[in-house]
Short mmCIF file of C-alpha atoms in Angstrom, two decimals:
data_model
loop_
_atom_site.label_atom_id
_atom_site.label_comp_id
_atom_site.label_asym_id
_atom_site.label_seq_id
_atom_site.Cartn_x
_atom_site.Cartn_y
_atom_site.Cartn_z
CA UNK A 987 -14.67 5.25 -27.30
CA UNK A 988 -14.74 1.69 -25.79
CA UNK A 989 -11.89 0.73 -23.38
CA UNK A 990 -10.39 -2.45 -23.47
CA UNK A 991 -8.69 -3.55 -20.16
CA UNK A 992 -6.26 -6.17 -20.11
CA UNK A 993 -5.62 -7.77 -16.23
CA UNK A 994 -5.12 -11.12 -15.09
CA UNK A 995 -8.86 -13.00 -14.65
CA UNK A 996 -9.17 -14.34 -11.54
CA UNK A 997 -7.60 -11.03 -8.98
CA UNK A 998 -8.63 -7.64 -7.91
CA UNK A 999 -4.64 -7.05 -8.20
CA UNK A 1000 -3.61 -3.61 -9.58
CA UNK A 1001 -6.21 -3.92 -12.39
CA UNK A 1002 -8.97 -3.29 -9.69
CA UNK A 1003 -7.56 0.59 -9.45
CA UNK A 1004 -8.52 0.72 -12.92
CA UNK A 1005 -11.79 -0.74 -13.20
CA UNK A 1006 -12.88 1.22 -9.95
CA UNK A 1007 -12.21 4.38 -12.51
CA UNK A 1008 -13.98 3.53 -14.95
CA UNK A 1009 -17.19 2.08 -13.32
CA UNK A 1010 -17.40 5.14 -11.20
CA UNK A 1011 -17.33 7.35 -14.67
CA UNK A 1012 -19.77 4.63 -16.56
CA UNK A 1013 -17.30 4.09 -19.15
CA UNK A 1014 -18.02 1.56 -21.59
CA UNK A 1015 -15.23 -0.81 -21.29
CA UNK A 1016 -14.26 -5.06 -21.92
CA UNK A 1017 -11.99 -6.32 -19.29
CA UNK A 1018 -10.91 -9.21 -22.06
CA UNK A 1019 -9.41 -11.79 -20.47
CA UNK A 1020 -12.56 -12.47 -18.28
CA UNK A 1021 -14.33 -12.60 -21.44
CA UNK A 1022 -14.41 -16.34 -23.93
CA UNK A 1023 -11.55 -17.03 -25.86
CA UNK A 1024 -13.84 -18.66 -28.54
CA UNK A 1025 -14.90 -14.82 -29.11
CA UNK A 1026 -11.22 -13.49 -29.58
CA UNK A 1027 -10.57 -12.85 -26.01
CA UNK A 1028 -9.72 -14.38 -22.78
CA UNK A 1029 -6.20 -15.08 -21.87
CA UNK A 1030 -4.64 -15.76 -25.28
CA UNK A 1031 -6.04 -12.03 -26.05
CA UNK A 1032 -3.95 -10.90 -23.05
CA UNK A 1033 -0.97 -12.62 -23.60
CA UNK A 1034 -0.82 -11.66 -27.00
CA UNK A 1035 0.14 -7.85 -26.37
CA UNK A 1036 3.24 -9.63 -23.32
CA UNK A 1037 4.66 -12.35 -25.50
CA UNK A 1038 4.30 -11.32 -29.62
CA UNK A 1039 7.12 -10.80 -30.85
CA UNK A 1040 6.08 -7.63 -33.34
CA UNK A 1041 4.76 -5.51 -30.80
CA UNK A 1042 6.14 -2.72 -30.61
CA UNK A 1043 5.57 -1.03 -27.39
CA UNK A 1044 4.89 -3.94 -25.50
CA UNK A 1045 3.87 -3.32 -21.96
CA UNK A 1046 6.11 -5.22 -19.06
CA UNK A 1047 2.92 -6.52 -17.21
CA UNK A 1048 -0.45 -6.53 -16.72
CA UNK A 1049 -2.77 -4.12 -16.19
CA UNK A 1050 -2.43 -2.23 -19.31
CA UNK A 1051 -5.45 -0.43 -21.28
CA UNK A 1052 -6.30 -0.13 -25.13
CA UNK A 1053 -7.72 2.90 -26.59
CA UNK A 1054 -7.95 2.99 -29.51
CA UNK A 1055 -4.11 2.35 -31.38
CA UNK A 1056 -2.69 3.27 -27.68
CA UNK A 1057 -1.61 0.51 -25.57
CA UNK A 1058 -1.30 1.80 -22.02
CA UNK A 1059 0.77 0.12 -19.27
CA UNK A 1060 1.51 0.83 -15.84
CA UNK A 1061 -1.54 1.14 -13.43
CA UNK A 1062 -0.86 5.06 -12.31
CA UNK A 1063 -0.11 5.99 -16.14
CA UNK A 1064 -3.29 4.27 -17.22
CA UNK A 1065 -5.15 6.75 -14.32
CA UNK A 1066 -3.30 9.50 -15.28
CA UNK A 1067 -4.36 9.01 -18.69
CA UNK A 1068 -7.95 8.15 -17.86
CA UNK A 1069 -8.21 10.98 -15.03
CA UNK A 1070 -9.27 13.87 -17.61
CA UNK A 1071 -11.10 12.02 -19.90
CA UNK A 1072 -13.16 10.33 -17.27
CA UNK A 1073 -13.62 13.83 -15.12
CA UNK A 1074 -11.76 11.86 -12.25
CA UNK A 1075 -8.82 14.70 -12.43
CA UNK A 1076 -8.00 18.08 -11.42
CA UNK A 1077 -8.91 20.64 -14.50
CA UNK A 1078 -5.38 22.65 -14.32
CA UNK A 1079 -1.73 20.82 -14.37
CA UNK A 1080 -1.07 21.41 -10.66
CA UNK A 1081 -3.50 19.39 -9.63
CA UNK A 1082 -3.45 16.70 -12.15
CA UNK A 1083 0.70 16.69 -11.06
CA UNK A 1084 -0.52 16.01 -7.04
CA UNK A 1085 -2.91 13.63 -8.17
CA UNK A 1086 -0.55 11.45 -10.09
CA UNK A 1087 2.05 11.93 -7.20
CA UNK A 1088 -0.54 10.50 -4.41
CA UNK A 1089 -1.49 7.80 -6.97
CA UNK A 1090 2.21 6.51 -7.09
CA UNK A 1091 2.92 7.10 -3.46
CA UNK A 1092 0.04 4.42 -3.10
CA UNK A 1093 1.72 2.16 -6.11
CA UNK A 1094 4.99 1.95 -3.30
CA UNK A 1095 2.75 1.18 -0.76
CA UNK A 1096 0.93 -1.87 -2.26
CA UNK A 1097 3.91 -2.82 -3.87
CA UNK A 1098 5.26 -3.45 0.47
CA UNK A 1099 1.72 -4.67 0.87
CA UNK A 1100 2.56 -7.51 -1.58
CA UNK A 1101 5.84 -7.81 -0.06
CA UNK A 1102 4.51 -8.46 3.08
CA UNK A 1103 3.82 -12.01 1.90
CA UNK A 1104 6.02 -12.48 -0.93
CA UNK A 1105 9.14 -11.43 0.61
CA UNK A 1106 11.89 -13.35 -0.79
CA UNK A 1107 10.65 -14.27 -4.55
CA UNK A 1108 6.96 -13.80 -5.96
CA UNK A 1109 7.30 -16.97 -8.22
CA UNK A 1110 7.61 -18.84 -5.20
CA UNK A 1111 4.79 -20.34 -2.39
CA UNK A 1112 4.09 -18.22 0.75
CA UNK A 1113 4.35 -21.30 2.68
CA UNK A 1114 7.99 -20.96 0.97
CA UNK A 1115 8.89 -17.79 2.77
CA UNK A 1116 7.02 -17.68 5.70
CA UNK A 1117 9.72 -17.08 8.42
CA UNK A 1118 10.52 -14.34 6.18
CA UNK A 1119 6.73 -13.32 5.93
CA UNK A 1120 6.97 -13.03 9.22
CA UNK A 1121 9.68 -10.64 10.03
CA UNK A 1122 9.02 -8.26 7.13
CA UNK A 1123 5.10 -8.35 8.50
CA UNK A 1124 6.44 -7.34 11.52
CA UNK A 1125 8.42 -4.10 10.42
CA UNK A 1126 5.33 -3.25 7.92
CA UNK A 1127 3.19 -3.23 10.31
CA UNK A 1128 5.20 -1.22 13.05
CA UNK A 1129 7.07 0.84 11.10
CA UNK A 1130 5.78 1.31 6.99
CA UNK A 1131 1.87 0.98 7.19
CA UNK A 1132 1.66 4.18 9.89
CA UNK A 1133 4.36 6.12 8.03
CA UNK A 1134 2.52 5.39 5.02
CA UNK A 1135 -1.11 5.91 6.23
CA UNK A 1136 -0.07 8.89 8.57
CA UNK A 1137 0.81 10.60 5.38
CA UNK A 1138 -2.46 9.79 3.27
CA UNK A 1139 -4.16 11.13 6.51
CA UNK A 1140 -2.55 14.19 6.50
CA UNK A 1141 -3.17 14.96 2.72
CA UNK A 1142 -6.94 14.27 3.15
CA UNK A 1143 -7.13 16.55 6.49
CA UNK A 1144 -4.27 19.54 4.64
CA UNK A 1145 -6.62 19.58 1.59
CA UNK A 1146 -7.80 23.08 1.86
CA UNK A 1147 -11.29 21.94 0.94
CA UNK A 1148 -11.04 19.65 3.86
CA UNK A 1149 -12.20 16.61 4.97
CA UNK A 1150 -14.14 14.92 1.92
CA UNK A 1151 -11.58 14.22 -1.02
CA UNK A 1152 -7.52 13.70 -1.41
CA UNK A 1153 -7.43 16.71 -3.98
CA UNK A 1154 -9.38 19.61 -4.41
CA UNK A 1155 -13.30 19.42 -3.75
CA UNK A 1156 -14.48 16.62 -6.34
CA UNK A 1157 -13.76 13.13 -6.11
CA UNK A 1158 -10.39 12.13 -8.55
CA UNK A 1159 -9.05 8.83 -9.06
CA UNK A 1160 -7.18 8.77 -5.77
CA UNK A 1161 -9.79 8.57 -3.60
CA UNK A 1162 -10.95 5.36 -5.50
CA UNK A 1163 -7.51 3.98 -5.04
CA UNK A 1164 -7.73 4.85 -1.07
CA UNK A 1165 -11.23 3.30 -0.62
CA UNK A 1166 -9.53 0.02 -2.57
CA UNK A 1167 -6.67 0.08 -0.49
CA UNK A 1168 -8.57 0.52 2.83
CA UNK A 1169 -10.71 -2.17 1.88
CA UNK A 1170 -7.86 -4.76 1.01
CA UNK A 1171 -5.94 -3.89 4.59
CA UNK A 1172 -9.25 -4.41 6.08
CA UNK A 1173 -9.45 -8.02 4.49
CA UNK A 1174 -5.71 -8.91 4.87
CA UNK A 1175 -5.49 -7.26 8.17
CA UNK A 1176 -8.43 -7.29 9.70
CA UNK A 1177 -7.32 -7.32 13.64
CA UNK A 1178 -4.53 -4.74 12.90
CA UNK A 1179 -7.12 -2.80 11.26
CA UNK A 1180 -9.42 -2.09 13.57
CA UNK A 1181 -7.07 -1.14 15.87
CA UNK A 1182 -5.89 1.62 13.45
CA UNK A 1183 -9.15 2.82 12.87
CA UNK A 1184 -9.31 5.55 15.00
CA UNK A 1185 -6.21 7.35 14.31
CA UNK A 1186 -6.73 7.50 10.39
CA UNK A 1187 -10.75 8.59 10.47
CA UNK A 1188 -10.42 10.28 7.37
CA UNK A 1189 -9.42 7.75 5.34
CA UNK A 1190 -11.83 5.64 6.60
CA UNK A 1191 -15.08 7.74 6.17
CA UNK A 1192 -13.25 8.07 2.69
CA UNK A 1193 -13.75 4.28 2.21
CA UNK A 1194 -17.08 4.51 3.23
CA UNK A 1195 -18.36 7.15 1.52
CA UNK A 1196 -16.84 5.85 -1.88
CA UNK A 1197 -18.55 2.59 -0.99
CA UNK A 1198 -22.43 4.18 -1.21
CA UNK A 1199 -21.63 6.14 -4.52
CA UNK A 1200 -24.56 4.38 -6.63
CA UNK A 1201 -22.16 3.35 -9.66
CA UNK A 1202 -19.59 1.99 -7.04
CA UNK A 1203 -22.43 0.23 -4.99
CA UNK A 1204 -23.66 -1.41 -7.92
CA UNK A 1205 -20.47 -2.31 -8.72
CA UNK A 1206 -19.49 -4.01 -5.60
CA UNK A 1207 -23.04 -5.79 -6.18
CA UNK A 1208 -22.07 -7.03 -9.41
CA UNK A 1209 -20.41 -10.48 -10.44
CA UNK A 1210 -17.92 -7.83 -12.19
CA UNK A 1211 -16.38 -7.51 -8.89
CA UNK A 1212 -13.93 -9.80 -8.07
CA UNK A 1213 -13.59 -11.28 -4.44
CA UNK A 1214 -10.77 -10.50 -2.30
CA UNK A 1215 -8.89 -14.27 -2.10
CA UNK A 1216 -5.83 -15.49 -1.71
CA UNK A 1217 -3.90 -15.15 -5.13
CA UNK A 1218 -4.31 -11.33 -5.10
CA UNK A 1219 -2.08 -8.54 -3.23
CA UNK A 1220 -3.91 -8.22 -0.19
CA UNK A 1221 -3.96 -11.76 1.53
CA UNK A 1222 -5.60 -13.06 4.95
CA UNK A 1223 -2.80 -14.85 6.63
CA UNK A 1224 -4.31 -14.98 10.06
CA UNK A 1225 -0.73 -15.59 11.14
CA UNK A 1226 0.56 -12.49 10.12
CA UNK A 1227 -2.36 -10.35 11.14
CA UNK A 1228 -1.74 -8.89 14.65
CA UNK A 1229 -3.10 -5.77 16.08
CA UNK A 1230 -0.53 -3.30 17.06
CA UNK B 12 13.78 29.28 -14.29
CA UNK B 13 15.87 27.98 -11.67
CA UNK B 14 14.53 24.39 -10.12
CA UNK B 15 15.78 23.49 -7.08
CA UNK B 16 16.45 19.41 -6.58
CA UNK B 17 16.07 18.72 -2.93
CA UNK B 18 17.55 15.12 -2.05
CA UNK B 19 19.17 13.56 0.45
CA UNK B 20 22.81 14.97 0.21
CA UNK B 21 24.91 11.89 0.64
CA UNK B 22 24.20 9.01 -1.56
CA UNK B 23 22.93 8.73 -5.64
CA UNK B 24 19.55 7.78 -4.89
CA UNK B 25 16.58 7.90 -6.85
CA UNK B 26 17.80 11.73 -7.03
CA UNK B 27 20.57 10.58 -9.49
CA UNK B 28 18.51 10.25 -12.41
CA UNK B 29 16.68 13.75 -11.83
CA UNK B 30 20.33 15.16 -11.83
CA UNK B 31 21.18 13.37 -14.89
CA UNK B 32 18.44 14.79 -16.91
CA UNK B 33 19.07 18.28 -15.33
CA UNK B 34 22.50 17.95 -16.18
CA UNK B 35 22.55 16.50 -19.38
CA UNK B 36 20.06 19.75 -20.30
CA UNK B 37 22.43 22.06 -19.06
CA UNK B 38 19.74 23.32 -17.03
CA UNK B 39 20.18 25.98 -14.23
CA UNK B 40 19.70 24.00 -10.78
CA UNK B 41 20.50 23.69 -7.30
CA UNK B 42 21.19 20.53 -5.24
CA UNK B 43 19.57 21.96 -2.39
CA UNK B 44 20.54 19.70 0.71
CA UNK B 45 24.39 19.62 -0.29
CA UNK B 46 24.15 23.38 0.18
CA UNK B 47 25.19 25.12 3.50
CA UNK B 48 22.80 25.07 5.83
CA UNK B 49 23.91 28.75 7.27
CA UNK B 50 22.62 30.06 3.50
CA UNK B 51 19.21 28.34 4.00
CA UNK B 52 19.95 25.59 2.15
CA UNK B 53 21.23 21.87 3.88
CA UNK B 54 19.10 19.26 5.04
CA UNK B 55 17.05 21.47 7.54
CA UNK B 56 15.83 23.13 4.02
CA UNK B 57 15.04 19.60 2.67
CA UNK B 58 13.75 18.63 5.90
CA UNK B 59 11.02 21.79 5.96
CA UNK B 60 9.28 19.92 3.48
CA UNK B 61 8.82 16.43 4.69
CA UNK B 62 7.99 17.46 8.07
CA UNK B 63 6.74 21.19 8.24
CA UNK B 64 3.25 20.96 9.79
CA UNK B 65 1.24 23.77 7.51
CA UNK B 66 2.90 22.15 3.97
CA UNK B 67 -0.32 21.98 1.51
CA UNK B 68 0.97 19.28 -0.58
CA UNK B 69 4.08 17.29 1.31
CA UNK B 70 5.71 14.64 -0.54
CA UNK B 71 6.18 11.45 0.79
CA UNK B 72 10.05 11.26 0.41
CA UNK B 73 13.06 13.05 -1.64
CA UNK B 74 13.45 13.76 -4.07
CA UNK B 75 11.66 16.29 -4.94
CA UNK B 76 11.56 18.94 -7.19
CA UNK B 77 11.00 22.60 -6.38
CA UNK B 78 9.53 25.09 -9.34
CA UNK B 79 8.37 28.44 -8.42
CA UNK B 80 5.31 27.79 -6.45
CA UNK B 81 4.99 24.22 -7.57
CA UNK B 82 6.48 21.25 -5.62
CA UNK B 83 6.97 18.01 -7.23
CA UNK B 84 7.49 14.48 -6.05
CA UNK B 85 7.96 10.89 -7.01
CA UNK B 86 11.00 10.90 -9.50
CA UNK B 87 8.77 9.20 -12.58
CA UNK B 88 6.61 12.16 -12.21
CA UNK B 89 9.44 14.76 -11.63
CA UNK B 90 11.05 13.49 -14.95
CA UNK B 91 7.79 13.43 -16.79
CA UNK B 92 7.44 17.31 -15.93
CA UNK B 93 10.88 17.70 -17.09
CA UNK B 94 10.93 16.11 -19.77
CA UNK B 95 9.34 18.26 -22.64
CA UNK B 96 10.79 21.51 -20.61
CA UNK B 97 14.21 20.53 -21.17
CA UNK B 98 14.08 18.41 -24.13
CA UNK B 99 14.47 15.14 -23.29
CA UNK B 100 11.14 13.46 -24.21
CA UNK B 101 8.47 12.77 -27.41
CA UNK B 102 6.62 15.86 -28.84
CA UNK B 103 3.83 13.35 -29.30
CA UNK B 104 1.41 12.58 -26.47
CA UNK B 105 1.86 8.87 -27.36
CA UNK B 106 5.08 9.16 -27.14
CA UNK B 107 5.32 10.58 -23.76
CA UNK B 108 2.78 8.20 -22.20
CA UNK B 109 5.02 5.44 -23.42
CA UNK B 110 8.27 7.29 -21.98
CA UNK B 111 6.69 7.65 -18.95
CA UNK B 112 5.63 4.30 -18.50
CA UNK B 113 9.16 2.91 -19.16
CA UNK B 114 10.53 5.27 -16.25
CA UNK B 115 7.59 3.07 -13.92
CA UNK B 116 8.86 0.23 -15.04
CA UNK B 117 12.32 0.88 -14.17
CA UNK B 118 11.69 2.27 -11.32
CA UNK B 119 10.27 -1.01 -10.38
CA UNK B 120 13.12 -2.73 -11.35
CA UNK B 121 15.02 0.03 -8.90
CA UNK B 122 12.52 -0.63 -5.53
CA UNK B 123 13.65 -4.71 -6.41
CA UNK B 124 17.38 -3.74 -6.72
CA UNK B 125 17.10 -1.36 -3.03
CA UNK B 126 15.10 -5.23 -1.86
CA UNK B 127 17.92 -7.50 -2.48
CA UNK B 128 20.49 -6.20 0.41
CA UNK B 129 16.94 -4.76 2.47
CA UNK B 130 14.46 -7.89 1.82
CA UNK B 131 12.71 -7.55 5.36
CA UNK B 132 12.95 -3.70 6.62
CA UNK B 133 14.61 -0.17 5.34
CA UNK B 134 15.11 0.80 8.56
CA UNK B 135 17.21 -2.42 9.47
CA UNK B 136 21.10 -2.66 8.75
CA UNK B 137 21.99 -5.18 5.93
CA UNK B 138 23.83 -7.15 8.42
CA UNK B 139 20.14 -7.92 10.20
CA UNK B 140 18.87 -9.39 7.24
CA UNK B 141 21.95 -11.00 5.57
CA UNK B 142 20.46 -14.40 5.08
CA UNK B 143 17.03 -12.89 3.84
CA UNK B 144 19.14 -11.27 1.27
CA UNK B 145 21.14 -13.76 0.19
CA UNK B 146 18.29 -15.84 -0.55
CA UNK B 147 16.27 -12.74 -2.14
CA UNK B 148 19.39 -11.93 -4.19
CA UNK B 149 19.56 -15.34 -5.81
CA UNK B 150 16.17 -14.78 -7.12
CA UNK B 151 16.97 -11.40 -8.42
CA UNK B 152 19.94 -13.04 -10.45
CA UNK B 153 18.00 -16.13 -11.58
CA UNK B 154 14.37 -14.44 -12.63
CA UNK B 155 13.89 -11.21 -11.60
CA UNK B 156 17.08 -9.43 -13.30
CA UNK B 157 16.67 -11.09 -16.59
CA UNK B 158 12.95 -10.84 -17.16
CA UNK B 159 13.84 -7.13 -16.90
CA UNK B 160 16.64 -6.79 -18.94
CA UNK B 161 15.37 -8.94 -21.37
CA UNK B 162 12.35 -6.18 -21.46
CA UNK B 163 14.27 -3.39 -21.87
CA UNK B 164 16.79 -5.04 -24.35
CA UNK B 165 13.66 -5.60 -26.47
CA UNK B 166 12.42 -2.30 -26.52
CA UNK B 167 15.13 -1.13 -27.46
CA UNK B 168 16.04 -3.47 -30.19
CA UNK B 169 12.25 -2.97 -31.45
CA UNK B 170 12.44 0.86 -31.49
CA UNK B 171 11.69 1.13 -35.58
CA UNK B 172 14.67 3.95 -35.27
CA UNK B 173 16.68 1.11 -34.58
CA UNK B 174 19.34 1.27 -31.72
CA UNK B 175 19.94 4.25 -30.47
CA UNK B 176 17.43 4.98 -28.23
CA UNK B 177 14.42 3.21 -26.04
CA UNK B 178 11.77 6.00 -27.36
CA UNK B 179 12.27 7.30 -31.19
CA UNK B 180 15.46 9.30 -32.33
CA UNK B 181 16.46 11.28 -30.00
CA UNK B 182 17.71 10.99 -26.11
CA UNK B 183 15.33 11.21 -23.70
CA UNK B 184 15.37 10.94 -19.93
CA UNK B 185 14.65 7.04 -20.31
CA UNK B 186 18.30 6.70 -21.90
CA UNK B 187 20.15 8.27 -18.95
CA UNK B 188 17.68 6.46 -16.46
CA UNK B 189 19.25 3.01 -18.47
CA UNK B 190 22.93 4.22 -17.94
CA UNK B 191 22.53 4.77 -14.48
CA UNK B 192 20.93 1.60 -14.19
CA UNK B 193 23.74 -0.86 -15.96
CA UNK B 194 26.00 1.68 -14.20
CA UNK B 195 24.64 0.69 -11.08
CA UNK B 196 24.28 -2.85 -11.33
CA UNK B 197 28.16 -2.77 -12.60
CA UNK B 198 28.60 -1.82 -9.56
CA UNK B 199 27.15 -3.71 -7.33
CA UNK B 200 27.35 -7.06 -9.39
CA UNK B 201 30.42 -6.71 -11.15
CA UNK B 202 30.68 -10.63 -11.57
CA UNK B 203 26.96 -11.42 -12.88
CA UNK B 204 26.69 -8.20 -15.17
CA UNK B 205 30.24 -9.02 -16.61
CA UNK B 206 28.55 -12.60 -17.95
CA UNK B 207 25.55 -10.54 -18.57
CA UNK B 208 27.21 -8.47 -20.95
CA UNK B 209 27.13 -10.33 -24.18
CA UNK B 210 23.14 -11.16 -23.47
CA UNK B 211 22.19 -7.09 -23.60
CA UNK B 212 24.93 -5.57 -25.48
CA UNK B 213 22.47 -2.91 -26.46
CA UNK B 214 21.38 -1.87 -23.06
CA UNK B 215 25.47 -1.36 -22.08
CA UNK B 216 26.10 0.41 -25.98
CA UNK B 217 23.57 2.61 -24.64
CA UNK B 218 25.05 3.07 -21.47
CA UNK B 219 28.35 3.64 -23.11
CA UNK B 220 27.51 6.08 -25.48
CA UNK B 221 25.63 8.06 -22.56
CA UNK B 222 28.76 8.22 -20.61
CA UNK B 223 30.29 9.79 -23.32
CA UNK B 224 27.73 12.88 -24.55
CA UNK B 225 29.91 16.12 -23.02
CA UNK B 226 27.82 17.31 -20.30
CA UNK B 227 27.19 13.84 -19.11
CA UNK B 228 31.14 13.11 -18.85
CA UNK B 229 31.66 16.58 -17.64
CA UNK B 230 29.08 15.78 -15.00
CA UNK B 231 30.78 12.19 -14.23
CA UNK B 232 34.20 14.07 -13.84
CA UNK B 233 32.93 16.51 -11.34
CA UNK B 234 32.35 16.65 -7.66
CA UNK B 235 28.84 17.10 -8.69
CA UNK B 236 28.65 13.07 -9.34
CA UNK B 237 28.91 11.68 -5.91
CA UNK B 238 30.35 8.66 -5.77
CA UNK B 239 28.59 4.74 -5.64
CA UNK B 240 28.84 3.95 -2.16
CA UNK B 241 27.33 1.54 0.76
CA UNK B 242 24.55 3.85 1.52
CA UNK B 243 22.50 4.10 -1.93
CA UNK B 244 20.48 1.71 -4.08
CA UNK B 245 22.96 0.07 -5.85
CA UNK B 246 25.14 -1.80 -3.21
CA UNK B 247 28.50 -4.05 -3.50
CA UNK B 248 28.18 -7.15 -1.13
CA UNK B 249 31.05 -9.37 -2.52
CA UNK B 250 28.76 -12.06 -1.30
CA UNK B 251 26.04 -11.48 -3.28
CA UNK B 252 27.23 -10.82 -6.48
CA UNK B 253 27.46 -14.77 -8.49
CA UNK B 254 28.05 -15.06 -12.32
CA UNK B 255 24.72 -16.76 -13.28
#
């Protein structure tokens, strides 16, 4: 079964989650709008399943996965989908339920990390709402990015087969997701960062070990890989990176 | 099976639409935290979870959702393992990926409703961030609002069992989701969603024949239903609420 992913071009965005899945498991997959248009892809291929007006399960936004018939949208639903299939899941229901909870519990949490630069309106400019920037920066970094990372810590340290993966004893799609996030702080924030690297050592070694899995080495190697820049959700705005 | 909803006791919340599902089921429940506390119930029983230190699997935030042994969080994912348990959601696996990824979607549009009165920090009052919200706000009404609508409007309208329901031919938890929604926004932009009216009349039939199903109006009637109020999602500030 070949997987066609559909994400904006040029950005890691939310579509990285995704393709860190699926390169980890070797899955054959397309990620079609990086591919020609004179071939039947590209962006027309992409906008195709957002703006035609027959479709009948259209998906709101980018990412969103083909398999087959099925047109998948929304990033956690596409890993909750690809999860099993891709042995990146918990075997029984309990598990797979945890999994998908931690995975949206992250969605929130980049959705503030976009926020944190796109306060006020995400069609406009940063340089449009950068007062604003500013003071929501602020309470993130105070207030939201401990609550949230204090929690993720906790999860990895409470897992009863402690200290290598979120859930249970095998690497799921979650921890992907965590060494992605860590990563994208760590280039958006990288003075608040290392400052916060000794209270959340957990998720950190999680980061790293993720990093040295061959398939995700050779990954990050790749041209596949996207580089972090300044269109995506995690930014470098040295002006809004302070340590705390 | 009894489930026990724990959420925070005073406002709607994201809670509301796990009620409305449970409700609309007839399903045998308890609203934990509006319970007396001197009966084990109360917020110190909702509270056990979020902050007890030897809790496996905490959730990040209420609600939550209590089954025997199994505790559930995130309300997408609550609703999801609801859904085929009480009734209200696709015998087909296609079907339920597609419900659930409509509940992500509005709950999107929900965390950008909470940001137009809270733009810079949760934990700040409205009055500290009155001018971030107005301006915020504005671009709700002008983009953010309508792109959404307009999505769910056309769902609905392309639905091949034609305007009823988002998913197929029967209710499912994505229906009562939509009439708290337009309930919500009624209330807290009664001037815009009056003009919006005529743009999504199916979204409001929808909303209006929800009201009306007996256990839903039974529910609406009772003390159960706690009222719209200054402390939830849906907020009225007189002075940001503009017809488009």
């Amino acid at each position: 079964m070949r997987y066609e992913l559909y994400y904006w071009p040029s950005i890691q965005g939310r579509g990285e989650f995704v393709r860190l899945a699926l390169e980890e498991a070797g899955a054959d997959y397309v990620d079609v709008a990086r591919l020609p248009a004179r071939h039947g892809m590209g962006m027309p291929a992409l906008m195709r399943w957002l703006d035609g007006a027959t479709i009948e399960r259209p998906p709101f936004a980018p990412p969103y996965l083909k398999v087959g018939e099925l047109v998948i949208g929304q990033t956690a639903n596409i890993l909750q989908y690809l999860g099993p299939r891709l042995g990146l899941a918990p075997r029984a229901e309990a598990g797979r339920i945890w999994t998908h909870q931690l995975q949206l519990t992250l969605a929130d949490l980049i959705n503030e990390i976009h926020d944190t630069h796109h306060p006020i309106a995400s069609g406009l400019y940063y340089e449009d709402q950068k007062l604003e920037a500013r003071r929501r920066t602020a309470d993130f970094r105070e207030q939201r990015l401990p609550k949230f990372l204090d929690y993720f810590e906790q999860v990895l340290q409470r897992n009863p087969r402690r200290g290598s993966y979120m859930v249970g004893a095998r690497l799921s799609y979650v921890d992907l997701s965590v060494f992605q996030l860590i990563a994208g702080l760590r280039y958006a924030f990288p003075r608040l960062m290392t400052g916060l690297a000794p209270q959340y050592r957990g998720l950190f070694d999680l980061h790293d070990r993720v990093a040295i899995r061959p398939r995700i080495a050779a990954y990050l190697a790749s041209k596949r890989r996207i580089a972090f820049n300044q269109q995506g959700i995690f930014r470098h705005y040295p002006e809004l990176d302070q340590p705390l």
